[in-house]
Coordinates of C-alpha atoms in Angstrom, one line a residue:
M1 CA -175.9 -71.1 40.7
G2 CA -177.0 -70.8 44.3
R3 CA -176.6 -67.9 46.6
E4 CA -173.3 -69.2 48.0
D5 CA -171.8 -69.7 44.6
R6 CA -171.8 -66.1 43.3
F7 CA -170.7 -62.6 44.4
P8 CA -173.4 -59.9 44.1
L9 CA -172.2 -56.6 42.6
W10 CA -172.5 -54.7 45.9
E11 CA -170.2 -57.2 47.6
A12 CA -167.5 -56.8 45.0
A13 CA -167.9 -53.0 45.3
L14 CA -167.5 -53.2 49.0
G15 CA -164.3 -55.2 48.7
A16 CA -163.0 -52.7 46.1
G17 CA -163.9 -49.8 48.5
V18 CA -161.8 -51.3 51.3
A19 CA -158.9 -51.7 49.0
A20 CA -159.3 -48.1 47.9
V21 CA -159.1 -46.9 51.5
F22 CA -155.8 -48.6 52.0
A23 CA -154.5 -47.2 48.7
A24 CA -155.5 -43.7 49.7
G25 CA -153.5 -44.1 53.0
L26 CA -150.4 -45.3 51.1
V27 CA -150.7 -42.4 48.6
G28 CA -150.9 -40.0 51.6
V29 CA -147.7 -41.5 53.1
Y30 CA -146.0 -41.3 49.7
L31 CA -146.8 -37.6 49.2
S32 CA -145.6 -36.6 52.7
M33 CA -142.2 -38.2 52.2
P34 CA -139.3 -36.2 50.7
D35 CA -138.5 -36.3 47.0
S36 CA -136.3 -39.4 46.3
D37 CA -136.1 -42.5 44.2
Y38 CA -138.6 -45.0 45.6
S39 CA -138.0 -47.7 43.1
F40 CA -137.0 -49.9 45.9
L41 CA -140.5 -49.8 47.5
K42 CA -142.1 -53.1 46.6
L43 CA -143.3 -56.1 48.6
P44 CA -140.3 -58.3 49.3
R45 CA -140.6 -61.9 48.0
N46 CA -137.3 -63.2 49.3
L47 CA -134.7 -62.4 51.9
H48 CA -132.4 -60.6 49.4
E49 CA -135.2 -58.1 48.4
L50 CA -136.1 -57.7 52.1
Q51 CA -132.5 -56.8 53.0
I52 CA -132.4 -54.2 50.2
L53 CA -135.7 -52.7 51.4
T54 CA -134.5 -52.6 55.0
G55 CA -131.3 -50.8 54.0
H56 CA -133.2 -48.0 52.3
L57 CA -135.9 -47.7 55.0
E58 CA -133.4 -47.4 57.8
N59 CA -132.4 -44.0 56.3
Y60 CA -136.0 -42.7 56.6
T61 CA -137.2 -44.3 59.9
S62 CA -135.4 -42.0 62.3
D63 CA -136.6 -38.8 60.5
Y64 CA -140.0 -39.9 59.2
T65 CA -141.0 -42.4 61.9
V66 CA -144.8 -41.6 61.8
Q67 CA -144.9 -42.0 58.0
V68 CA -143.0 -45.2 58.0
L69 CA -145.2 -46.6 60.8
I70 CA -148.4 -45.7 59.0
G71 CA -147.1 -47.1 55.7
Y72 CA -146.0 -50.3 57.4
C73 CA -149.3 -50.8 59.2
A74 CA -151.3 -50.0 56.1
V75 CA -149.3 -52.6 54.0
Y76 CA -149.4 -55.3 56.7
I77 CA -153.2 -54.9 57.4
F78 CA -153.9 -54.8 53.6
M79 CA -151.9 -58.0 53.1
Q80 CA -153.8 -59.7 56.0
T81 CA -157.2 -58.5 54.9
F82 CA -156.8 -59.8 51.3
M83 CA -154.8 -62.9 52.1
I84 CA -151.7 -61.8 50.3
P85 CA -148.7 -64.0 51.2
G86 CA -145.5 -62.6 52.5
T87 CA -146.3 -61.2 56.0
I88 CA -143.4 -63.1 57.5
F89 CA -141.1 -60.7 55.6
M90 CA -143.0 -57.8 57.1
S91 CA -142.5 -59.3 60.6
L92 CA -138.8 -59.6 59.9
L93 CA -138.8 -56.0 58.7
A94 CA -140.3 -54.8 62.0
G95 CA -137.5 -56.3 64.0
A96 CA -134.9 -54.8 61.7
L97 CA -136.4 -51.3 61.8
F98 CA -138.0 -50.9 65.2
G99 CA -136.2 -53.3 67.5
Q100 CA -137.5 -56.1 69.8
L101 CA -140.2 -54.6 72.0
R102 CA -141.6 -52.1 69.6
G103 CA -141.3 -54.6 66.7
V104 CA -143.3 -57.3 68.6
A105 CA -146.0 -54.8 69.6
L106 CA -146.2 -53.5 66.0
V107 CA -146.5 -57.0 64.5
V108 CA -149.1 -58.1 67.0
F109 CA -151.1 -55.0 66.4
A110 CA -150.9 -55.0 62.6
A111 CA -151.6 -58.8 62.4
S112 CA -154.5 -58.6 64.8
A113 CA -155.9 -55.5 62.9
G114 CA -155.5 -57.3 59.6
A115 CA -157.1 -60.5 60.9
S116 CA -160.0 -58.4 62.3
S117 CA -160.4 -56.6 58.9
C118 CA -160.4 -60.0 57.2
Y119 CA -163.0 -61.2 59.7
F120 CA -165.5 -58.4 59.0
L121 CA -164.9 -58.5 55.2
S122 CA -165.5 -62.2 55.3
K123 CA -168.7 -61.7 57.3
L124 CA -170.0 -59.5 54.5
I125 CA -168.7 -61.2 51.3
G126 CA -166.5 -64.2 52.2
K127 CA -169.0 -67.1 52.5
P128 CA -168.9 -68.1 48.8
L129 CA -165.1 -68.0 48.8
V130 CA -164.7 -70.2 51.8
F131 CA -167.2 -72.7 50.5
V132 CA -165.3 -73.0 47.2
L133 CA -161.8 -73.1 48.7
W134 CA -162.2 -75.2 51.9
P135 CA -165.5 -77.1 52.0
D136 CA -164.1 -80.0 54.1
K137 CA -162.2 -77.8 56.5
L138 CA -165.2 -75.5 57.0
T139 CA -167.4 -78.5 57.9
F140 CA -164.8 -79.8 60.4
F141 CA -164.3 -76.3 61.9
Q142 CA -168.1 -75.8 62.2
K143 CA -168.5 -79.0 64.1
Q144 CA -165.6 -78.3 66.4
V145 CA -166.9 -74.8 67.2
A146 CA -170.4 -76.2 68.0
K147 CA -168.9 -78.8 70.3
R148 CA -166.6 -76.4 72.1
R149 CA -169.0 -73.5 72.4
E150 CA -168.6 -73.3 76.2
K151 CA -164.8 -73.0 76.1
L152 CA -164.5 -71.5 72.6
L153 CA -161.7 -69.1 73.7
N154 CA -159.5 -72.0 74.7
Y155 CA -160.1 -73.7 71.3
M156 CA -159.5 -70.6 69.3
L157 CA -156.3 -69.9 71.3
F158 CA -155.1 -73.4 70.6
L159 CA -155.7 -73.0 66.8
R160 CA -153.6 -69.8 66.8
V161 CA -150.6 -71.3 68.4
T162 CA -150.6 -74.7 66.5
P163 CA -150.6 -75.5 62.8
T164 CA -153.9 -77.5 63.0
L165 CA -155.7 -75.0 60.7
P166 CA -154.1 -72.2 58.5
N167 CA -154.5 -68.7 60.0
T168 CA -155.9 -67.4 56.7
F169 CA -158.7 -70.0 56.9
I170 CA -159.4 -69.1 60.6
N171 CA -159.7 -65.4 59.7
L172 CA -162.2 -66.1 56.9
A173 CA -164.2 -68.9 58.4
S174 CA -164.6 -67.6 62.0
P175 CA -167.5 -65.3 61.2
I176 CA -169.2 -67.9 59.0
V177 CA -169.3 -70.5 61.8
D178 CA -170.4 -67.8 64.3
V179 CA -167.3 -67.3 66.4
P180 CA -167.9 -64.0 68.3
F181 CA -165.6 -61.2 67.4
H182 CA -164.4 -60.6 71.0
T183 CA -163.4 -64.2 71.3
F184 CA -161.7 -64.1 67.9
L185 CA -159.8 -60.9 68.7
L186 CA -158.6 -62.0 72.1
A187 CA -157.3 -65.4 70.9
T188 CA -155.6 -63.6 68.0
L189 CA -153.9 -61.1 70.2
I190 CA -152.5 -63.7 72.6
G191 CA -151.9 -66.5 70.1
L192 CA -149.7 -64.4 67.7
I193 CA -147.2 -63.4 70.5
P194 CA -144.9 -66.4 70.3
A195 CA -144.5 -66.4 66.5
A196 CA -144.1 -62.6 66.4
Y197 CA -141.4 -62.7 69.2
V198 CA -139.3 -65.3 67.4
T199 CA -139.6 -63.6 63.9
V200 CA -138.9 -60.1 65.2
R201 CA -135.8 -61.4 67.1
A202 CA -134.6 -63.0 63.8
G203 CA -135.3 -59.7 62.0
I204 CA -132.8 -57.9 64.3
A205 CA -130.1 -60.3 62.8
L206 CA -131.6 -59.9 59.3
G207 CA -128.2 -59.4 57.7
E208 CA -127.0 -62.8 58.9
L209 CA -129.9 -64.8 57.5
T210 CA -129.4 -66.7 54.3
S211 CA -132.8 -68.4 54.1
L212 CA -136.1 -68.6 56.0
S213 CA -135.0 -72.0 57.5
D214 CA -132.4 -70.1 59.4
L215 CA -135.1 -68.7 61.6
Y216 CA -135.3 -72.0 63.5
D217 CA -131.9 -73.5 62.6
T218 CA -129.9 -73.7 65.9
H219 CA -126.7 -74.1 63.8
S220 CA -127.2 -70.9 61.9
S221 CA -124.8 -68.0 62.6
A222 CA -127.9 -65.7 63.1
V223 CA -129.0 -67.7 66.1
T224 CA -126.8 -66.8 69.1
I225 CA -127.1 -68.2 72.6
E226 CA -129.3 -65.3 73.5
A227 CA -131.5 -65.9 70.5
A228 CA -131.8 -69.6 71.4
R229 CA -132.8 -68.5 74.9
D230 CA -135.5 -66.2 73.4
Y231 CA -136.8 -69.0 71.3
C232 CA -137.1 -71.2 74.3
L233 CA -139.0 -68.4 76.0
A234 CA -141.3 -68.2 73.1
E235 CA -141.9 -71.9 73.4
V236 CA -142.8 -71.4 77.1
I237 CA -145.3 -68.7 76.2
L238 CA -146.8 -71.1 73.6
W239 CA -147.0 -73.9 76.2
I240 CA -148.8 -71.6 78.7
C241 CA -151.3 -70.6 76.0
T242 CA -151.9 -74.2 74.9
S243 CA -152.2 -75.5 78.4
F244 CA -155.6 -73.9 78.7
T245 CA -156.9 -75.9 75.7
Y246 CA -157.5 -79.1 77.6
S247 CA -160.0 -79.7 80.4
P248 CA -158.4 -80.6 83.8
L249 CA -157.5 -84.3 83.8
H250 CA -157.9 -86.7 86.7
R251 CA -155.2 -86.2 89.3
E252 CA -153.6 -89.6 88.7
D253 CA -153.4 -88.9 84.9
Q254 CA -152.0 -85.4 85.0
E255 CA -148.2 -86.2 85.2
V256 CA -148.2 -88.5 82.1
S257 CA -151.1 -87.5 79.9
Y258 CA -150.8 -83.7 80.3
G259 CA -147.2 -83.7 79.0
L260 CA -148.1 -86.2 76.4
N261 CA -151.0 -84.1 75.1
W262 CA -148.8 -81.1 74.9
A263 CA -146.0 -83.0 73.0
I264 CA -148.5 -84.2 70.5
A265 CA -150.2 -80.9 70.1
T266 CA -146.9 -79.2 69.1
R267 CA -146.8 -81.6 66.2
G268 CA -150.3 -80.5 65.0
V269 CA -152.3 -83.4 66.5
V270 CA -155.1 -82.7 68.9
V271 CA -155.8 -85.4 71.4
K272 CA -159.5 -85.3 72.1
D273 CA -160.5 -88.1 74.3
K274 CA -158.6 -91.2 75.6
V275 CA -155.0 -91.8 75.0
F276 CA -153.5 -95.3 75.3
Y277 CA -149.8 -95.0 76.3
N278 CA -147.1 -97.6 76.5
L279 CA -149.6 -100.5 76.6
E280 CA -148.5 -104.1 77.2
P281 CA -149.0 -106.6 74.4
S282 CA -151.9 -108.2 76.2
E283 CA -153.6 -104.8 76.5
L284 CA -153.0 -104.0 72.8
Q285 CA -154.5 -107.4 71.9
K286 CA -157.6 -106.5 73.9
S287 CA -157.8 -103.3 71.9
G288 CA -158.0 -105.2 68.7
T289 CA -154.5 -105.9 67.5
T290 CA -154.5 -108.0 64.3
C291 CA -152.0 -109.2 61.7
A292 CA -151.6 -106.6 59.0
G293 CA -150.9 -109.1 56.2
N294 CA -148.8 -108.5 53.1
V295 CA -147.6 -105.0 52.3
I296 CA -147.3 -103.7 48.8
G297 CA -145.4 -100.4 48.6
G298 CA -142.3 -98.8 50.0
F299 CA -140.7 -95.4 50.0
P300 CA -141.8 -93.2 47.1
D301 CA -139.5 -90.5 46.0
I302 CA -141.5 -87.4 46.9
S303 CA -140.6 -83.7 47.2
R304 CA -140.5 -81.7 50.5
G305 CA -143.7 -80.0 49.4
Q306 CA -145.5 -83.3 48.9
F307 CA -144.3 -84.5 52.3
A308 CA -145.6 -81.4 54.0
K309 CA -148.9 -81.8 52.3
L310 CA -149.1 -85.5 53.3
L311 CA -148.1 -84.6 56.9
K312 CA -151.0 -82.1 57.1
Q313 CA -153.4 -84.7 55.8
V314 CA -152.3 -87.4 58.2
T315 CA -152.2 -85.2 61.3
F316 CA -155.5 -83.7 60.4
H317 CA -156.9 -87.3 60.2
L318 CA -155.3 -88.2 63.6
S319 CA -156.8 -85.0 65.2
S320 CA -160.2 -86.3 64.4
I321 CA -159.7 -89.8 66.0
S322 CA -161.3 -90.2 69.4
S323 CA -158.7 -92.7 70.6
L324 CA -155.1 -92.5 69.7
Y325 CA -152.5 -95.1 70.5
V326 CA -149.2 -93.6 71.6
Q327 CA -146.0 -95.5 72.4
D328 CA -142.5 -94.4 73.3
G329 CA -139.3 -96.1 72.6
A330 CA -135.7 -95.5 71.6
I331 CA -133.1 -96.3 68.9
G332 CA -129.6 -97.0 70.3
S333 CA -130.8 -96.4 73.8
S334 CA -127.8 -95.5 76.1
T335 CA -126.9 -93.1 78.9
E336 CA -124.7 -91.1 76.5
C337 CA -126.6 -90.9 73.2
D338 CA -129.8 -92.2 71.8
A339 CA -132.7 -91.2 69.6
K340 CA -136.0 -91.1 71.4
V341 CA -139.0 -92.2 69.2
R342 CA -142.7 -91.4 69.6
V343 CA -145.4 -93.4 67.7
I344 CA -148.8 -91.8 67.3
S345 CA -151.3 -94.2 65.7
D346 CA -154.9 -94.8 65.1
N347 CA -154.4 -98.5 65.2
P348 CA -153.2 -100.8 68.1
S349 CA -151.7 -103.2 65.5
A350 CA -149.2 -100.5 64.4
I351 CA -148.2 -99.9 68.0
M352 CA -147.6 -103.6 68.6
S353 CA -145.5 -103.9 65.4
L354 CA -143.4 -100.8 66.1
S355 CA -142.9 -101.6 69.8
N356 CA -141.4 -104.9 68.8
I357 CA -138.7 -103.0 66.9
L358 CA -137.8 -100.2 69.3
Q359 CA -136.0 -100.6 72.5
K360 CA -138.1 -100.0 75.6
T361 CA -137.5 -96.9 77.7
P362 CA -137.9 -96.8 81.5
D363 CA -139.3 -93.2 81.2
R364 CA -141.3 -91.4 78.7
A365 CA -139.4 -90.0 75.8
I366 CA -140.7 -86.5 76.3
S367 CA -139.0 -86.3 79.7
H368 CA -135.6 -86.6 78.0
D369 CA -136.1 -85.2 74.6
T370 CA -138.3 -82.3 73.7
C371 CA -138.2 -83.0 70.0
P372 CA -138.3 -86.8 69.5
L373 CA -138.3 -88.6 66.2
T374 CA -142.0 -89.0 65.5
I375 CA -143.9 -91.8 63.6
Y376 CA -147.4 -91.0 62.4
V377 CA -149.5 -94.0 61.4
A378 CA -152.8 -93.6 59.5
S379 CA -154.1 -97.1 58.9
S380 CA -155.9 -96.4 55.7
I381 CA -154.9 -95.1 52.3
S382 CA -157.2 -92.2 51.5
T383 CA -157.7 -90.7 48.1
N384 CA -156.0 -87.6 49.3
V385 CA -152.9 -89.6 50.2
R386 CA -152.8 -91.2 46.7
N387 CA -153.2 -87.8 45.1
A388 CA -150.4 -86.3 47.2
L389 CA -148.0 -89.2 46.2
G390 CA -149.1 -89.2 42.6
S391 CA -148.6 -92.9 42.5
G392 CA -151.9 -94.3 41.4
T393 CA -152.6 -97.8 42.7
Q394 CA -148.9 -98.6 43.3
Y395 CA -149.2 -97.9 47.0
A396 CA -152.8 -99.1 47.5
N397 CA -152.0 -101.3 50.6
G398 CA -149.2 -99.4 52.3
V399 CA -146.7 -96.6 51.9
A400 CA -144.0 -95.1 54.0
V401 CA -142.4 -91.6 53.5
A402 CA -139.7 -90.0 55.7
D403 CA -138.2 -86.6 56.1
I404 CA -134.8 -86.4 57.9
E405 CA -135.0 -82.7 58.5
R406 CA -138.4 -82.9 60.2
S407 CA -137.3 -86.1 62.0
S408 CA -140.7 -87.6 60.9
L409 CA -141.9 -90.8 59.4
I410 CA -145.4 -91.2 57.9
L411 CA -146.9 -94.7 57.6
C412 CA -150.1 -95.1 55.7
G413 CA -152.1 -98.3 55.3
K414 CA -150.3 -101.5 56.2
A415 CA -146.8 -100.1 55.9
F416 CA -146.2 -100.6 59.6
A417 CA -146.1 -104.4 59.1
D418 CA -142.9 -104.2 57.0
S419 CA -140.3 -104.3 59.8
A420 CA -137.3 -104.4 57.4
M421 CA -138.5 -101.2 55.6
L422 CA -139.2 -99.5 58.9
K423 CA -135.7 -100.3 60.3
D424 CA -134.1 -98.8 57.2
A425 CA -136.1 -95.6 57.6
L426 CA -135.5 -95.3 61.3
T427 CA -131.8 -95.9 60.8
A428 CA -131.6 -92.9 58.4
L429 CA -133.8 -90.7 60.6
A430 CA -131.9 -91.5 63.8
A431 CA -128.4 -91.2 62.4
P432 CA -128.2 -87.4 62.6
I433 CA -129.5 -87.4 66.1
L434 CA -127.1 -90.0 67.3
S435 CA -124.2 -88.3 65.6
A436 CA -125.1 -84.9 67.0
R437 CA -124.9 -86.4 70.5
G438 CA -121.5 -87.8 70.1
G439 CA -122.3 -91.2 68.8
L440 CA -121.0 -93.0 65.8
P441 CA -123.8 -95.0 64.0
V442 CA -122.3 -97.7 61.8
P443 CA -123.9 -100.6 59.8
G444 CA -122.2 -103.4 61.6
W445 CA -122.8 -106.1 64.3
L446 CA -121.8 -106.3 67.9
L447 CA -120.5 -109.7 68.9
S448 CA -120.1 -110.7 72.6
S449 CA -117.6 -113.5 73.3
G450 CA -115.4 -114.3 76.2
G451 CA -116.4 -111.2 78.1
F452 CA -115.2 -108.9 75.2
I453 CA -117.2 -107.0 72.6
V454 CA -116.2 -107.2 68.9
L455 CA -117.4 -104.8 66.2
L456 CA -118.0 -106.9 63.1
F457 CA -118.4 -105.7 59.5
A458 CA -119.5 -108.6 57.3
P459 CA -121.8 -109.4 54.4
V460 CA -125.3 -110.3 55.4
E461 CA -125.0 -113.7 53.6
V462 CA -122.0 -114.6 55.9
I463 CA -124.0 -113.7 59.0
K464 CA -127.0 -115.7 57.9
S465 CA -125.0 -118.8 56.9
C466 CA -123.1 -119.0 60.2
S467 CA -125.2 -120.2 63.2
E468 CA -122.2 -120.0 65.4
I469 CA -121.9 -116.3 64.7
Q470 CA -125.6 -115.7 65.2
D471 CA -125.4 -117.3 68.6
V472 CA -123.0 -114.7 70.0
L473 CA -124.4 -111.6 68.2
V474 CA -126.0 -109.0 70.5
S475 CA -128.6 -108.4 67.8
T476 CA -129.1 -110.1 64.4
D477 CA -130.1 -106.8 62.9
S478 CA -127.3 -104.6 61.4
G479 CA -126.8 -101.3 63.2
V480 CA -124.4 -100.3 66.0
V481 CA -123.9 -97.0 67.8
I482 CA -120.6 -96.3 69.5
S483 CA -120.0 -93.5 72.0
S484 CA -117.0 -92.4 74.1
K485 CA -117.4 -95.2 76.7
Q486 CA -120.2 -97.4 75.5
S487 CA -121.7 -99.3 72.6
T488 CA -125.1 -100.6 71.8
V489 CA -127.3 -101.9 68.9
L490 CA -129.8 -99.8 67.1
F491 CA -132.5 -102.5 67.1
P492 CA -132.4 -105.3 69.7
T493 CA -133.7 -108.8 68.6
K494 CA -132.8 -110.8 71.7
S495 CA -134.0 -108.4 74.4
R496 CA -136.4 -105.4 74.4
A497 CA -134.8 -103.8 77.4
P498 CA -131.9 -101.3 76.8
Q499 CA -128.5 -103.1 76.9
L500 CA -125.2 -101.2 77.2
F501 CA -121.8 -102.7 76.5
T502 CA -118.3 -101.5 76.7
K503 CA -116.6 -100.1 73.7
P504 CA -115.5 -102.8 71.2
A505 CA -112.1 -104.2 72.1
T506 CA -111.6 -105.4 68.5
V507 CA -112.9 -104.6 65.0
V508 CA -113.1 -107.3 62.4
V509 CA -113.8 -106.6 58.7
V510 CA -114.9 -109.7 56.7
S511 CA -114.1 -109.8 53.0
S512 CA -114.2 -112.6 50.3
D513 CA -111.4 -113.3 47.8
S514 CA -111.1 -116.8 46.2
T515 CA -107.8 -115.9 44.4
D516 CA -105.9 -116.0 47.7
A517 CA -104.6 -112.5 47.1
L518 CA -105.9 -111.8 50.6
P519 CA -104.4 -113.9 53.4
L520 CA -106.8 -115.8 55.8
V521 CA -106.4 -113.1 58.4
S522 CA -104.3 -109.9 58.5
K523 CA -103.9 -106.9 60.8
L524 CA -105.1 -103.6 59.5
S525 CA -104.1 -100.0 60.3
P526 CA -107.0 -97.5 60.9
G527 CA -106.6 -96.2 57.3
Q528 CA -106.7 -99.7 55.9
A529 CA -109.8 -100.5 57.9
A530 CA -111.6 -97.4 56.5
Y531 CA -110.4 -98.4 53.0
H532 CA -111.9 -101.9 53.2
F533 CA -115.0 -100.5 54.9
L534 CA -115.6 -98.3 51.9
A535 CA -114.9 -101.1 49.3
G536 CA -116.5 -104.2 50.8
Y537 CA -115.1 -106.6 48.3
Q538 CA -117.1 -109.8 47.9
D539 CA -115.3 -112.1 45.4
G540 CA -115.4 -109.9 42.3
K541 CA -118.1 -107.5 43.5
F542 CA -117.9 -104.4 45.7
V543 CA -120.7 -104.4 48.3
P544 CA -119.8 -101.5 50.8
A545 CA -121.0 -101.9 54.3
Y546 CA -122.8 -98.5 54.3
N547 CA -125.1 -99.7 51.5
R548 CA -126.9 -101.9 54.0
A549 CA -129.4 -99.2 54.8
P550 CA -130.2 -95.6 53.8
S551 CA -128.1 -93.0 55.5
P552 CA -128.1 -89.2 55.4
F553 CA -124.3 -89.2 55.8
D554 CA -121.8 -88.9 53.1
Q555 CA -120.1 -92.3 52.7
L556 CA -116.7 -90.9 52.9
A557 CA -117.5 -88.8 56.0
L558 CA -118.8 -92.0 57.7
A559 CA -115.6 -93.9 56.8
N560 CA -113.5 -90.9 58.0
S561 CA -115.4 -90.9 61.4
L562 CA -114.6 -94.6 61.7
F563 CA -110.9 -94.0 60.9
L564 CA -110.7 -91.3 63.5
H565 CA -112.4 -93.5 66.1
L566 CA -110.0 -96.4 65.5
K567 CA -107.0 -94.1 65.5
K568 CA -107.9 -92.3 68.7
D569 CA -108.6 -95.5 70.7
K570 CA -105.9 -97.5 69.0
T571 CA -108.5 -100.3 68.5
P572 CA -106.9 -103.5 67.0
T573 CA -108.5 -104.2 63.6
Y574 CA -108.3 -107.3 61.5
L575 CA -109.3 -108.3 58.0
I576 CA -110.6 -111.9 57.6
N577 CA -110.9 -113.6 54.2
A578 CA -114.1 -115.6 54.3
K579 CA -113.3 -117.5 51.1
S580 CA -109.7 -118.6 51.5
S581 CA -108.4 -121.1 48.9
G582 CA -111.6 -120.7 46.9
K583 CA -113.8 -122.3 49.6
Q584 CA -116.2 -120.5 51.9
I585 CA -115.1 -121.1 55.5
D586 CA -117.7 -122.4 57.9
G587 CA -119.1 -120.8 61.0
K588 CA -116.8 -122.6 63.3
D589 CA -113.6 -121.6 61.5
L590 CA -114.8 -118.0 61.2
M591 CA -115.6 -117.9 64.9
R592 CA -112.1 -119.3 65.6
L593 CA -110.5 -116.6 63.5
I594 CA -112.5 -113.9 65.3
E595 CA -111.4 -115.3 68.7
L596 CA -107.8 -115.3 67.5
A597 CA -108.1 -111.7 66.4
Q598 CA -109.8 -110.9 69.7
S599 CA -106.7 -112.0 71.5
N600 CA -104.8 -109.2 69.7
G601 CA -101.8 -111.5 69.5
M602 CA -101.8 -112.1 65.7
P603 CA -98.8 -110.9 63.7
D604 CA -99.2 -108.8 60.5
S605 CA -99.5 -111.5 57.8
S606 CA -100.0 -109.4 54.7
K607 CA -99.3 -111.1 51.4
P608 CA -96.2 -110.2 49.5
E609 CA -96.7 -108.0 46.5
D610 CA -97.3 -110.5 43.6
A611 CA -99.5 -110.4 40.5
R612 CA -102.7 -111.4 42.3
V613 CA -102.2 -108.8 45.0
A614 CA -101.4 -106.1 42.5
E615 CA -104.5 -107.0 40.5
L616 CA -106.8 -106.9 43.6
K617 CA -105.3 -103.6 44.6
G618 CA -105.9 -102.2 41.2
K619 CA -109.6 -103.3 41.4
H620 CA -110.0 -101.6 44.7
R621 CA -108.2 -98.4 43.5
S622 CA -110.3 -98.2 40.4
F623 CA -113.6 -98.7 42.3
L624 CA -112.8 -96.1 45.0
S625 CA -111.3 -93.6 42.6
G626 CA -114.3 -93.8 40.4
K627 CA -116.6 -93.2 43.4
F628 CA -114.7 -90.6 45.4
G629 CA -112.0 -89.3 43.0
K630 CA -109.3 -87.2 44.7
N631 CA -111.4 -86.8 47.9
L632 CA -110.1 -90.1 49.3
P633 CA -107.8 -89.3 52.2
E634 CA -104.1 -90.2 51.9
E635 CA -104.3 -92.3 55.1
F636 CA -106.7 -94.7 53.4
S637 CA -104.8 -97.5 51.7
F638 CA -105.0 -101.2 50.7

């Protein structure tokens, strides 16, 4: 073995000596404390253990403040020095025991001291360990430090406030790649402030936290208006720190590119050189746009851990690209509610493909939405990607994975060429955003005829077979979002510019029944409309409308939202039987029935209760009872 592959005896002894010094300090603290049962003293590994530890230590902090401070600092610095996970619990503990200002000061001091201790220990004995654990990252880090030597503080500060490289790796690798200690320390002291501020504030409300995700969950009871304000303040601090990372841009580029660089940087992607933003098709073609060809792959079922690992790999790849292609768009673009989308790609072909799906926005998404839905495109399938997915050669040409909670979509290889797959993924990702802003995203079509807007729920086969219907559709793609005063489509197919319409004046549900149990057309109550929306009966089979695309919503909740919308606005709703008397009605007849329904002058023509109607009602009842049980609202009926 070479020199870098083994640990000499004196190096191991030095590490053991440092650990012994910390142990001696902790023993001294223990001996100076009063006699008591200290079985609760252990490193917390979850919030429950932390809350128990906090409850005990609160009794000692006021009377033995010095001992508790020394013990806290010794444990924190020890954990940082030897890379022991769990310092986030120690930061929460500081907020619970010492309050906001003292807690932040304590965490920043202890974390900086621990990082410095790790720095010097790594300088003495850490080189073999870093070479074994992170050979690729070390090579990348070494090149970046060499290139940015003149403005190294800016770069180190950027690394501290963004997730580009892990903090543990930075502590260990900095002395190996010749980062001066004064630069390392200053960047650490400043860069740790935003995260320490947010975590300490959360620690003050420790008793209300139920999981670590509550730290950044704006719906959590632990995050009050004041805490949300503090989080925004921490984001401003982080922005000020990061703004020094980039060299001054040309005056004409500052307004757009500077904000764009910052938005991308918060997602862990460093923009190094030129950024192409919102290019026209002709410009993209000059940049090398090509047809991606056939795509083999889809959405693998991966865990959140796998997604996080894949996201790190893709953003790390994008951070090393000299020219990124960035495009902004929107889903369901309207003045009331929409979901802004940002595409970050290493390939102009991907930008072209995705910009043909999204609605154009007159302004950049970042000016309206500080946390847009983000699409990352890496136009190659690396070995690391295949290993993360664990799928062998199944996704050799293209793969797409999405995470609704992160509002992120990752496209690898040629996956960006599959527009149907992309629309399904974007529908699922945008639905929570649209809903949170007061919109109702539903899997239907908008139909414009005679100056009125009709919301149509129909089988895809019916839409495709009726050219007369397609001629008056606002978009041939399924997907509509309705707000308090407006309606629009998720994905336009006839115009790329945002189009807004009035709220639907009529709702039409198309079903198929060749037994004539259903009349040709009948008026529905809001509860009946929701019932048939959930069932989606197509001549012996149940094909619910919500199965058209993936959705994070519970199907019953979506139907209930539709029911409340129809009930509140008293929107006339009709059921049309597209297979009356055993024959499929043609497009002209279907259009005529929709126009009649649109006039709102049709009487209720429900069939009398006979054997055929009873049999059909039984089928519906059996299907919905088996799917939803007793949760089906009483208002929902056949």
